[in-house]
Amino acid sequence: MPEKTAKTAAKATGAKTNAPKVAAKAPVKTAVKAAAPKAAVAPKAPAHKPAAAAPRVEEPKKVVTQRQGFKANEFVVYPAHGVGQILAIEEQEIAGAKLELFVINFMKDKMTLRVPTAKVANVGMRKLSEPALVKKALETLKGRARIKRTMWSRRAQEYEAKINSGDIVAIAEVVRDLYRSESQPEQSYSERQLYEAALDRLSREIAVVQHSTETEAVKEIESQLAKSPRRGAKAETTEAEADEADVDADGDDTAVADEAA
């Protein structure tokens, strides 16, 4: 009996001794598990950096330098405003649709105009006149003025239509017809305005074509006008007199037929 009691006591002591060992191991396992989330969180930080950098990648834009026969940096004639320079050909989104536009700068007027490339023909935009056509316009200035002695309002409309046509020869005709020398009666305010508008359009284009200044172009125009025949007494009429007349300065009756129509 004493031996059995001793063995029983020894087993009990062994169980007590093993119990702390198991208890000691438990915190180790817990410590490993607690550290695991920290190791898993650390690598995630660099994984987000490439995602943030992705939007910075931009597709290269196509640079358009020519459309409808017109190039960037080229001088052109826009009928309603005269000579301008194409600064760029850009693409814009308007009302959800992409549209190509000529960006035209009119330096003297301090104005920039955007014209759809598909509508240049409709608005009458054209290249600069050839030197031969410029020469023809200068020759036109030396001709005899043809002034219809109809109502001034009708003539003013015709002159304005010629100025805005963009036709360099037609503009030269307006300059020729409205020009007044020192020996001739002074122009009225409205006549002077139309004359200066036509002179400005003509001189700008001549200056760009001949690579000269506008001042030099104006002098050349005036020298050509000085060579034109002097107007007769019939042509030297005021607007009030012209309103009552029915024939043109050359004596034909085309204006009469025009009024009758």
PDB file of N, CA and C in Angstrom, residues 159-214:
ATOM      1  N   TYR A 159     -21.248  98.263-102.840  1.00  0.00           N
ATOM      2  CA  TYR A 159     -19.852  98.416-102.439  1.00  0.00           C
ATOM      3  C   TYR A 159     -19.516  97.481-101.266  1.00  0.00           C
ATOM      4  N   GLU A 160     -20.417  97.424-100.300  1.00  0.00           N
ATOM      5  CA  GLU A 160     -20.185  96.573 -99.136  1.00  0.00           C
ATOM      6  C   GLU A 160     -20.127  95.102 -99.529  1.00  0.00           C
ATOM      7  N   ALA A 161     -20.988  94.703-100.469  1.00  0.00           N
ATOM      8  CA  ALA A 161     -20.986  93.310-100.937  1.00  0.00           C
ATOM      9  C   ALA A 161     -19.663  92.974-101.624  1.00  0.00           C
ATOM     10  N   LYS A 162     -19.112  93.915-102.375  1.00  0.00           N
ATOM     11  CA  LYS A 162     -17.824  93.694-103.038  1.00  0.00           C
ATOM     12  C   LYS A 162     -16.694  93.582-102.014  1.00  0.00           C
ATOM     13  N   ILE A 163     -16.729  94.421-101.000  1.00  0.00           N
ATOM     14  CA  ILE A 163     -15.682  94.396 -99.974  1.00  0.00           C
ATOM     15  C   ILE A 163     -15.677  93.056 -99.244  1.00  0.00           C
ATOM     16  N   ASN A 164     -16.872  92.552 -98.929  1.00  0.00           N
ATOM     17  CA  ASN A 164     -16.985  91.294 -98.178  1.00  0.00           C
ATOM     18  C   ASN A 164     -16.963  90.048 -99.062  1.00  0.00           C
ATOM     19  N   SER A 165     -16.779  90.246-100.366  1.00  0.00           N
ATOM     20  CA  SER A 165     -16.716  89.092-101.262  1.00  0.00           C
ATOM     21  C   SER A 165     -15.374  88.367-101.167  1.00  0.00           C
ATOM     22  N   GLY A 166     -14.360  89.101-100.741  1.00  0.00           N
ATOM     23  CA  GLY A 166     -13.015  88.508-100.672  1.00  0.00           C
ATOM     24  C   GLY A 166     -12.289  88.535-102.004  1.00  0.00           C
ATOM     25  N   ASP A 167     -12.932  89.056-103.056  1.00  0.00           N
ATOM     26  CA  ASP A 167     -12.331  89.141-104.395  1.00  0.00           C
ATOM     27  C   ASP A 167     -11.461  90.391-104.453  1.00  0.00           C
ATOM     28  N   ILE A 168     -10.165  90.212-104.628  1.00  0.00           N
ATOM     29  CA  ILE A 168      -9.242  91.342-104.592  1.00  0.00           C
ATOM     30  C   ILE A 168      -9.492  92.349-105.714  1.00  0.00           C
ATOM     31  N   VAL A 169      -9.918  91.879-106.871  1.00  0.00           N
ATOM     32  CA  VAL A 169     -10.210  92.792-107.992  1.00  0.00           C
ATOM     33  C   VAL A 169     -11.476  93.592-107.701  1.00  0.00           C
ATOM     34  N   ALA A 170     -12.499  92.950-107.141  1.00  0.00           N
ATOM     35  CA  ALA A 170     -13.738  93.646-106.796  1.00  0.00           C
ATOM     36  C   ALA A 170     -13.475  94.707-105.724  1.00  0.00           C
ATOM     37  N   ILE A 171     -12.602  94.393-104.781  1.00  0.00           N
ATOM     38  CA  ILE A 171     -12.246  95.367-103.737  1.00  0.00           C
ATOM     39  C   ILE A 171     -11.500  96.541-104.354  1.00  0.00           C
ATOM     40  N   ALA A 172     -10.634  96.251-105.317  1.00  0.00           N
ATOM     41  CA  ALA A 172      -9.906  97.320-106.012  1.00  0.00           C
ATOM     42  C   ALA A 172     -10.875  98.235-106.763  1.00  0.00           C
ATOM     43  N   GLU A 173     -11.947  97.683-107.299  1.00  0.00           N
ATOM     44  CA  GLU A 173     -12.960  98.498-107.994  1.00  0.00           C
ATOM     45  C   GLU A 173     -13.626  99.478-107.032  1.00  0.00           C
ATOM     46  N   VAL A 174     -13.885  99.031-105.798  1.00  0.00           N
ATOM     47  CA  VAL A 174     -14.490  99.920-104.796  1.00  0.00           C
ATOM     48  C   VAL A 174     -13.529 101.056-104.457  1.00  0.00           C
ATOM     49  N   VAL A 175     -12.259 100.729-104.288  1.00  0.00           N
ATOM     50  CA  VAL A 175     -11.255 101.756-103.995  1.00  0.00           C
ATOM     51  C   VAL A 175     -11.191 102.759-105.141  1.00  0.00           C
ATOM     52  N   ARG A 176     -11.181 102.242-106.362  1.00  0.00           N
ATOM     53  CA  ARG A 176     -11.127 103.118-107.545  1.00  0.00           C
ATOM     54  C   ARG A 176     -12.353 104.032-107.636  1.00  0.00           C
ATOM     55  N   ASP A 177     -13.546 103.477-107.412  1.00  0.00           N
ATOM     56  CA  ASP A 177     -14.778 104.251-107.581  1.00  0.00           C
ATOM     57  C   ASP A 177     -14.997 105.280-106.475  1.00  0.00           C
ATOM     58  N   LEU A 178     -14.510 105.016-105.274  1.00  0.00           N
ATOM     59  CA  LEU A 178     -14.742 105.936-104.159  1.00  0.00           C
ATOM     60  C   LEU A 178     -13.565 106.879-103.893  1.00  0.00           C
ATOM     61  N   TYR A 179     -12.492 106.714-104.643  1.00  0.00           N
ATOM     62  CA  TYR A 179     -11.325 107.572-104.454  1.00  0.00           C
ATOM     63  C   TYR A 179     -11.645 109.004-104.887  1.00  0.00           C
ATOM     64  N   ARG A 180     -11.166 109.970-104.094  1.00  0.00           N
ATOM     65  CA  ARG A 180     -11.328 111.385-104.438  1.00  0.00           C
ATOM     66  C   ARG A 180      -9.978 112.068-104.359  1.00  0.00           C
ATOM     67  N   SER A 181      -9.608 112.745-105.424  1.00  0.00           N
ATOM     68  CA  SER A 181      -8.352 113.512-105.416  1.00  0.00           C
ATOM     69  C   SER A 181      -8.612 114.863-104.747  1.00  0.00           C
ATOM     70  N   GLU A 182      -7.557 115.617-104.555  1.00  0.00           N
ATOM     71  CA  GLU A 182      -7.695 116.917-103.890  1.00  0.00           C
ATOM     72  C   GLU A 182      -8.551 117.882-104.693  1.00  0.00           C
ATOM     73  N   SER A 183      -8.585 117.721-106.002  1.00  0.00           N
ATOM     74  CA  SER A 183      -9.344 118.642-106.844  1.00  0.00           C
ATOM     75  C   SER A 183     -10.816 118.252-106.951  1.00  0.00           C
ATOM     76  N   GLN A 184     -11.185 117.138-106.377  1.00  0.00           N
ATOM     77  CA  GLN A 184     -12.562 116.662-106.454  1.00  0.00           C
ATOM     78  C   GLN A 184     -13.306 116.932-105.148  1.00  0.00           C
ATOM     79  N   PRO A 185     -14.632 116.905-105.206  1.00  0.00           N
ATOM     80  CA  PRO A 185     -15.426 117.150-103.978  1.00  0.00           C
ATOM     81  C   PRO A 185     -15.079 116.148-102.876  1.00  0.00           C
ATOM     82  N   GLU A 186     -15.198 116.593-101.649  1.00  0.00           N
ATOM     83  CA  GLU A 186     -14.890 115.724-100.516  1.00  0.00           C
ATOM     84  C   GLU A 186     -15.941 114.619-100.387  1.00  0.00           C
ATOM     85  N   GLN A 187     -15.513 113.520 -99.794  1.00  0.00           N
ATOM     86  CA  GLN A 187     -16.428 112.400 -99.582  1.00  0.00           C
ATOM     87  C   GLN A 187     -17.319 112.657 -98.371  1.00  0.00           C
ATOM     88  N   SER A 188     -18.502 112.057 -98.408  1.00  0.00           N
ATOM     89  CA  SER A 188     -19.357 112.104 -97.225  1.00  0.00           C
ATOM     90  C   SER A 188     -18.806 111.108 -96.209  1.00  0.00           C
ATOM     91  N   TYR A 189     -19.358 111.143 -95.016  1.00  0.00           N
ATOM     92  CA  TYR A 189     -18.867 110.252 -93.954  1.00  0.00           C
ATOM     93  C   TYR A 189     -19.030 108.782 -94.344  1.00  0.00           C
ATOM     94  N   SER A 190     -20.184 108.404 -94.862  1.00  0.00           N
ATOM     95  CA  SER A 190     -20.433 107.000 -95.218  1.00  0.00           C
ATOM     96  C   SER A 190     -19.566 106.556 -96.386  1.00  0.00           C
ATOM     97  N   GLU A 191     -19.331 107.464 -97.346  1.00  0.00           N
ATOM     98  CA  GLU A 191     -18.441 107.132 -98.462  1.00  0.00           C
ATOM     99  C   GLU A 191     -17.014 106.923 -97.960  1.00  0.00           C
ATOM    100  N   ARG A 192     -16.604 107.779 -97.051  1.00  0.00           N
ATOM    101  CA  ARG A 192     -15.244 107.685 -96.518  1.00  0.00           C
ATOM    102  C   ARG A 192     -15.048 106.368 -95.769  1.00  0.00           C
ATOM    103  N   GLN A 193     -16.046 105.955 -95.027  1.00  0.00           N
ATOM    104  CA  GLN A 193     -15.952 104.701 -94.284  1.00  0.00           C
ATOM    105  C   GLN A 193     -15.780 103.511 -95.219  1.00  0.00           C
ATOM    106  N   LEU A 194     -16.572 103.463 -96.269  1.00  0.00           N
ATOM    107  CA  LEU A 194     -16.476 102.356 -97.222  1.00  0.00           C
ATOM    108  C   LEU A 194     -15.142 102.382 -97.952  1.00  0.00           C
ATOM    109  N   TYR A 195     -14.688 103.580 -98.305  1.00  0.00           N
ATOM    110  CA  TYR A 195     -13.406 103.702 -99.004  1.00  0.00           C
ATOM    111  C   TYR A 195     -12.265 103.186 -98.122  1.00  0.00           C
ATOM    112  N   GLU A 196     -12.264 103.585 -96.860  1.00  0.00           N
ATOM    113  CA  GLU A 196     -11.189 103.161 -95.960  1.00  0.00           C
ATOM    114  C   GLU A 196     -11.237 101.659 -95.685  1.00  0.00           C
ATOM    115  N   ALA A 197     -12.451 101.105 -95.616  1.00  0.00           N
ATOM    116  CA  ALA A 197     -12.578  99.656 -95.408  1.00  0.00           C
ATOM    117  C   ALA A 197     -12.003  98.888 -96.597  1.00  0.00           C
ATOM    118  N   ALA A 198     -12.327  99.343 -97.809  1.00  0.00           N
ATOM    119  CA  ALA A 198     -11.818  98.696 -99.022  1.00  0.00           C
ATOM    120  C   ALA A 198     -10.306  98.868 -99.139  1.00  0.00           C
ATOM    121  N   LEU A 199      -9.816 100.080 -98.844  1.00  0.00           N
ATOM    122  CA  LEU A 199      -8.379 100.356 -98.918  1.00  0.00           C
ATOM    123  C   LEU A 199      -7.610  99.487 -97.927  1.00  0.00           C
ATOM    124  N   ASP A 200      -8.175  99.309 -96.734  1.00  0.00           N
ATOM    125  CA  ASP A 200      -7.526  98.498 -95.702  1.00  0.00           C
ATOM    126  C   ASP A 200      -7.423  97.037 -96.139  1.00  0.00           C
ATOM    127  N   ARG A 201      -8.513  96.491 -96.683  1.00  0.00           N
ATOM    128  CA  ARG A 201      -8.499  95.090 -97.139  1.00  0.00           C
ATOM    129  C   ARG A 201      -7.486  94.888 -98.267  1.00  0.00           C
ATOM    130  N   LEU A 202      -7.485  95.821 -99.202  1.00  0.00           N
ATOM    131  CA  LEU A 202      -6.604  95.702-100.360  1.00  0.00           C
ATOM    132  C   LEU A 202      -5.137  95.841 -99.960  1.00  0.00           C
ATOM    133  N   SER A 203      -4.832  96.822 -99.139  1.00  0.00           N
ATOM    134  CA  SER A 203      -3.437  97.062 -98.747  1.00  0.00           C
ATOM    135  C   SER A 203      -2.873  95.920 -97.904  1.00  0.00           C
ATOM    136  N   ARG A 204      -3.688  95.332 -97.057  1.00  0.00           N
ATOM    137  CA  ARG A 204      -3.218  94.209 -96.231  1.00  0.00           C
ATOM    138  C   ARG A 204      -2.785  93.030 -97.092  1.00  0.00           C
ATOM    139  N   GLU A 205      -3.623  92.686 -98.063  1.00  0.00           N
ATOM    140  CA  GLU A 205      -3.287  91.525 -98.888  1.00  0.00           C
ATOM    141  C   GLU A 205      -2.072  91.805 -99.767  1.00  0.00           C
ATOM    142  N   ILE A 206      -2.013  92.990-100.343  1.00  0.00           N
ATOM    143  CA  ILE A 206      -0.865  93.342-101.181  1.00  0.00           C
ATOM    144  C   ILE A 206       0.426  93.308-100.359  1.00  0.00           C
ATOM    145  N   ALA A 207       0.354  93.807 -99.132  1.00  0.00           N
ATOM    146  CA  ALA A 207       1.540  93.836 -98.260  1.00  0.00           C
ATOM    147  C   ALA A 207       2.043  92.427 -97.959  1.00  0.00           C
ATOM    148  N   VAL A 208       1.140  91.494 -97.670  1.00  0.00           N
ATOM    149  CA  VAL A 208       1.553  90.126 -97.347  1.00  0.00           C
ATOM    150  C   VAL A 208       2.096  89.419 -98.587  1.00  0.00           C
ATOM    151  N   VAL A 209       1.434  89.603 -99.718  1.00  0.00           N
ATOM    152  CA  VAL A 209       1.881  88.941-100.955  1.00  0.00           C
ATOM    153  C   VAL A 209       3.244  89.462-101.387  1.00  0.00           C
ATOM    154  N   GLN A 210       3.441  90.781-101.282  1.00  0.00           N
ATOM    155  CA  GLN A 210       4.695  91.395-101.739  1.00  0.00           C
ATOM    156  C   GLN A 210       5.749  91.479-100.633  1.00  0.00           C
ATOM    157  N   HIS A 211       5.444  90.958 -99.445  1.00  0.00           N
ATOM    158  CA  HIS A 211       6.373  90.979 -98.307  1.00  0.00           C
ATOM    159  C   HIS A 211       6.839  92.402 -97.996  1.00  0.00           C
ATOM    160  N   SER A 212       5.869  93.303 -97.950  1.00  0.00           N
ATOM    161  CA  SER A 212       6.161  94.703 -97.633  1.00  0.00           C
ATOM    162  C   SER A 212       5.288  95.135 -96.460  1.00  0.00           C
ATOM    163  N   THR A 213       5.387  96.392 -96.082  1.00  0.00           N
ATOM    164  CA  THR A 213       4.552  96.906 -94.994  1.00  0.00           C
ATOM    165  C   THR A 213       3.244  97.443 -95.571  1.00  0.00           C
ATOM    166  N   GLU A 214       2.253  97.629 -94.715  1.00  0.00           N
ATOM    167  CA  GLU A 214       0.967  98.170 -95.178  1.00  0.00           C
ATOM    168  C   GLU A 214       1.126  99.612 -95.658  1.00  0.00           C
TER     169      GLU A 214
END
